[in-house]
C-alpha atoms as an extended CHARMM CRD file, in Angstrom:
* protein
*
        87  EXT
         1         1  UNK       CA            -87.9230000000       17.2980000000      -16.2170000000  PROA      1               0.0000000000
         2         2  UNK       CA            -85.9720000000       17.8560000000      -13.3600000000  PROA      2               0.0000000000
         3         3  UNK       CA            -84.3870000000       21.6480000000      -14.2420000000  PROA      3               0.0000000000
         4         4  UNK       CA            -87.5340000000       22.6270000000      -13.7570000000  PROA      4               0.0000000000
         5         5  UNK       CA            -88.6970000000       23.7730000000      -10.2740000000  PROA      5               0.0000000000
         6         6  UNK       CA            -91.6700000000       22.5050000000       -9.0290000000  PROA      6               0.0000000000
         7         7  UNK       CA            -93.2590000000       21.1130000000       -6.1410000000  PROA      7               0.0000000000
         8         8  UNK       CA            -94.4750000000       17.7430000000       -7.7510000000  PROA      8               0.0000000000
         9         9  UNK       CA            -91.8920000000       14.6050000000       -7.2070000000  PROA      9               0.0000000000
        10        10  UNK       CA            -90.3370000000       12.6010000000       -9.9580000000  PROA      10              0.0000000000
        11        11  UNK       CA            -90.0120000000        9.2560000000       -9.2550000000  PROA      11              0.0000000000
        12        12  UNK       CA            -87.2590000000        7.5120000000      -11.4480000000  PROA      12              0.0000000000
        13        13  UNK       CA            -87.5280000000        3.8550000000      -11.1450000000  PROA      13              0.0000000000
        14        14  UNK       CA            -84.5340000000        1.5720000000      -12.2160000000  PROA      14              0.0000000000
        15        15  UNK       CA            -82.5420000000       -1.5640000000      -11.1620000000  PROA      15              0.0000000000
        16        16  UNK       CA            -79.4870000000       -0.7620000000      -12.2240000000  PROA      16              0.0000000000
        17        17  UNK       CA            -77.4720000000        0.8350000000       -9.2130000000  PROA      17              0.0000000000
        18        18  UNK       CA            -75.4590000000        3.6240000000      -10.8260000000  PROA      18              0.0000000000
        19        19  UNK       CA            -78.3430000000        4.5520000000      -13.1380000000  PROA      19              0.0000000000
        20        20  UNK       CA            -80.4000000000        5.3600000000       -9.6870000000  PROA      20              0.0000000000
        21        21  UNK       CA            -76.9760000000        7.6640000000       -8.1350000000  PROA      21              0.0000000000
        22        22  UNK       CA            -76.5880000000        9.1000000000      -11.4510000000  PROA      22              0.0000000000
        23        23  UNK       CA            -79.9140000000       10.0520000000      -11.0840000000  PROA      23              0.0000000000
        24        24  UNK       CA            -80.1010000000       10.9220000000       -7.3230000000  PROA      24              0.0000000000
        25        25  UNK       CA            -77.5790000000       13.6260000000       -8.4620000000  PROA      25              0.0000000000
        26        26  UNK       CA            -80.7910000000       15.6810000000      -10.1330000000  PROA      26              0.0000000000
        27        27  UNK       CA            -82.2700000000       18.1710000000       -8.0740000000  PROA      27              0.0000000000
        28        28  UNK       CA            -85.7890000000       17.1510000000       -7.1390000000  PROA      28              0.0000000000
        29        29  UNK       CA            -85.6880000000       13.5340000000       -7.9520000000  PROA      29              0.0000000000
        30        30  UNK       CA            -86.3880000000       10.5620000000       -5.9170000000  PROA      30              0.0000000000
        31        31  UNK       CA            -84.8130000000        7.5590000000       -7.6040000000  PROA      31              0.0000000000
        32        32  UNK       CA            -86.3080000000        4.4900000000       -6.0090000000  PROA      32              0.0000000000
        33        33  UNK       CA            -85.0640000000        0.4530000000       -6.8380000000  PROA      33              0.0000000000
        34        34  UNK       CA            -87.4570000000       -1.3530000000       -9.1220000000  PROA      34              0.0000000000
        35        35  UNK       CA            -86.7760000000       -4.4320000000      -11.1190000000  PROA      35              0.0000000000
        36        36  UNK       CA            -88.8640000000       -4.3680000000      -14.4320000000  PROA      36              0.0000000000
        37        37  UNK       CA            -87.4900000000       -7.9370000000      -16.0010000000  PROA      37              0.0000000000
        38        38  UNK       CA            -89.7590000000       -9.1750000000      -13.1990000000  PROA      38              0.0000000000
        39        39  UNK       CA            -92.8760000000       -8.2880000000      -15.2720000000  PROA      39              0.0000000000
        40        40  UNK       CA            -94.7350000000       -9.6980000000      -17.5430000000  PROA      40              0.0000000000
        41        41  UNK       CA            -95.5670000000       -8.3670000000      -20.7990000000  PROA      41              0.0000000000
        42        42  UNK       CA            -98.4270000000       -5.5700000000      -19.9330000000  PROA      42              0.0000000000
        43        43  UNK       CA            -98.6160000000       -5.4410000000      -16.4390000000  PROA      43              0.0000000000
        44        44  UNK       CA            -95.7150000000       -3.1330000000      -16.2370000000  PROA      44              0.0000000000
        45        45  UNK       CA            -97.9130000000       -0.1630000000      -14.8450000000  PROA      45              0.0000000000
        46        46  UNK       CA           -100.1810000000       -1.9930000000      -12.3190000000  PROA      46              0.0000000000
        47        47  UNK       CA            -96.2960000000       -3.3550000000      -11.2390000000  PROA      47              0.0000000000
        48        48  UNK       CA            -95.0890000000        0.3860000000      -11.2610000000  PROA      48              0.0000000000
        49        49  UNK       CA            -97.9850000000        1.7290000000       -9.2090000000  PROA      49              0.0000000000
        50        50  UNK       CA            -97.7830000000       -1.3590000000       -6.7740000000  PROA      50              0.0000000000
        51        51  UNK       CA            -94.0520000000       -0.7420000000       -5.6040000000  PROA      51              0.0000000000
        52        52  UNK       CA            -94.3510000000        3.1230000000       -5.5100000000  PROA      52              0.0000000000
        53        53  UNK       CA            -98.1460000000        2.3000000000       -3.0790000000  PROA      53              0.0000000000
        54        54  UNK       CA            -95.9010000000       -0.2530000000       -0.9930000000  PROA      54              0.0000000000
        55        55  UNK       CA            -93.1660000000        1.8740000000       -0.5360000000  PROA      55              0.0000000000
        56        56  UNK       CA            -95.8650000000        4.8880000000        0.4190000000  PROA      56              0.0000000000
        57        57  UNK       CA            -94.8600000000        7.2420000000       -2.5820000000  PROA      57              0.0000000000
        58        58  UNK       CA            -98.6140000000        7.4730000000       -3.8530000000  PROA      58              0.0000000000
        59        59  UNK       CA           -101.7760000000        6.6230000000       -2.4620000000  PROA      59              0.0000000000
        60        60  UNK       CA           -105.5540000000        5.8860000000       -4.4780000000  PROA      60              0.0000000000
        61        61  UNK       CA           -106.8250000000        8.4620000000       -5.8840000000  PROA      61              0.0000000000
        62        62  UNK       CA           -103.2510000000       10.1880000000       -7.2120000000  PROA      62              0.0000000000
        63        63  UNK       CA           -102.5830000000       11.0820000000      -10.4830000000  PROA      63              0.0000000000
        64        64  UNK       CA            -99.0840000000        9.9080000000      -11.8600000000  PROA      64              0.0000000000
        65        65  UNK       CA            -97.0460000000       10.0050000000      -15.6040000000  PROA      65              0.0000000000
        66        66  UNK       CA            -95.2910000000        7.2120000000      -16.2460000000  PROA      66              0.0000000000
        67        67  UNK       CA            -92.7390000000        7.3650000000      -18.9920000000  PROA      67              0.0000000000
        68        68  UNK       CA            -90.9310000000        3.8200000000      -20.1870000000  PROA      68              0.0000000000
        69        69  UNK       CA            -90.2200000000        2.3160000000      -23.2600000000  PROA      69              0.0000000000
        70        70  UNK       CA            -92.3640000000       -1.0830000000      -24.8410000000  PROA      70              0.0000000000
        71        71  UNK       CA            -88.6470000000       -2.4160000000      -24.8340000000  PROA      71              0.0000000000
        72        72  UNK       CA            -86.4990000000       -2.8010000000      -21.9090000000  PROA      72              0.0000000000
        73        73  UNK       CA            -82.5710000000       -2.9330000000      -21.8860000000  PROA      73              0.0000000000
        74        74  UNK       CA            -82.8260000000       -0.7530000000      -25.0660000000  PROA      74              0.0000000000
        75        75  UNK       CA            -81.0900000000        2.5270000000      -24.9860000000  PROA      75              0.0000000000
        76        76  UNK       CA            -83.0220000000        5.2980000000      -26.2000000000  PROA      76              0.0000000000
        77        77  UNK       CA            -86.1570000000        3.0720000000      -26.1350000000  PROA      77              0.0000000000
        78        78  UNK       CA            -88.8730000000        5.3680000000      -24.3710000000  PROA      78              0.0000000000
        79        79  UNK       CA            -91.9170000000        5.6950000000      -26.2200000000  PROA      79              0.0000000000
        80        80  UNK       CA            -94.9930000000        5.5870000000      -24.1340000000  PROA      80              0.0000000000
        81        81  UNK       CA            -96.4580000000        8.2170000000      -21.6070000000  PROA      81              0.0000000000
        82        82  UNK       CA            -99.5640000000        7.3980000000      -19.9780000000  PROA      82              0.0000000000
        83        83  UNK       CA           -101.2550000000        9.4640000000      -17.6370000000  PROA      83              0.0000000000
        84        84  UNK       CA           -102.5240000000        7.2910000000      -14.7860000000  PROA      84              0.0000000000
        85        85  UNK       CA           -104.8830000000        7.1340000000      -11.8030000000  PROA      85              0.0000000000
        86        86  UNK       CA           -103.9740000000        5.0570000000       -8.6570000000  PROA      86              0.0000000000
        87        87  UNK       CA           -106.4480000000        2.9410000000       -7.7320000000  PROA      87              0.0000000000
């Protein structure tokens, strides 16, 4: 997503330190600390939104696509996208 220009942020969300400066090496994206092990089994998202509200990266009434895979640790794993409203 990120070799294309635009003026929206991407968020990428991990724990693992050199995941997050492998990532803040892509232009336009803002790779923020989040521990997903932490949640339970479908509460991921209200988790997701949550950290990125505390941390002031959204605000209600935003629109946001999350991306993530049903399971974690698993390389290659990503097979969800919602399209989400911040409440």
């Amino acid at each position: 997503m990120s070799r294309i220009t635009t003026s929206l942020p991407i968020i990428a969300m991990s724990r693992h330190e050199s995941t997050l400066n492998t990532m803040a090496l892509c232009r336009g994206v803002k790779p923020v600390f989040f521990d997903s092990s932490n949640s339970e089994p479908g509460k991921l998202k209200y988790d997701v939104i949550a950290s990125l509200k505390e941390k002031g990266l959204v605000k209600s009434g935003d629109s946001i696509i999350l991306t993530y895979g049903d399971e974690m640790e698993k390389v290659g794993a990503t097979n969800t996208l919602k399209i989400v409203e911040v409440e």
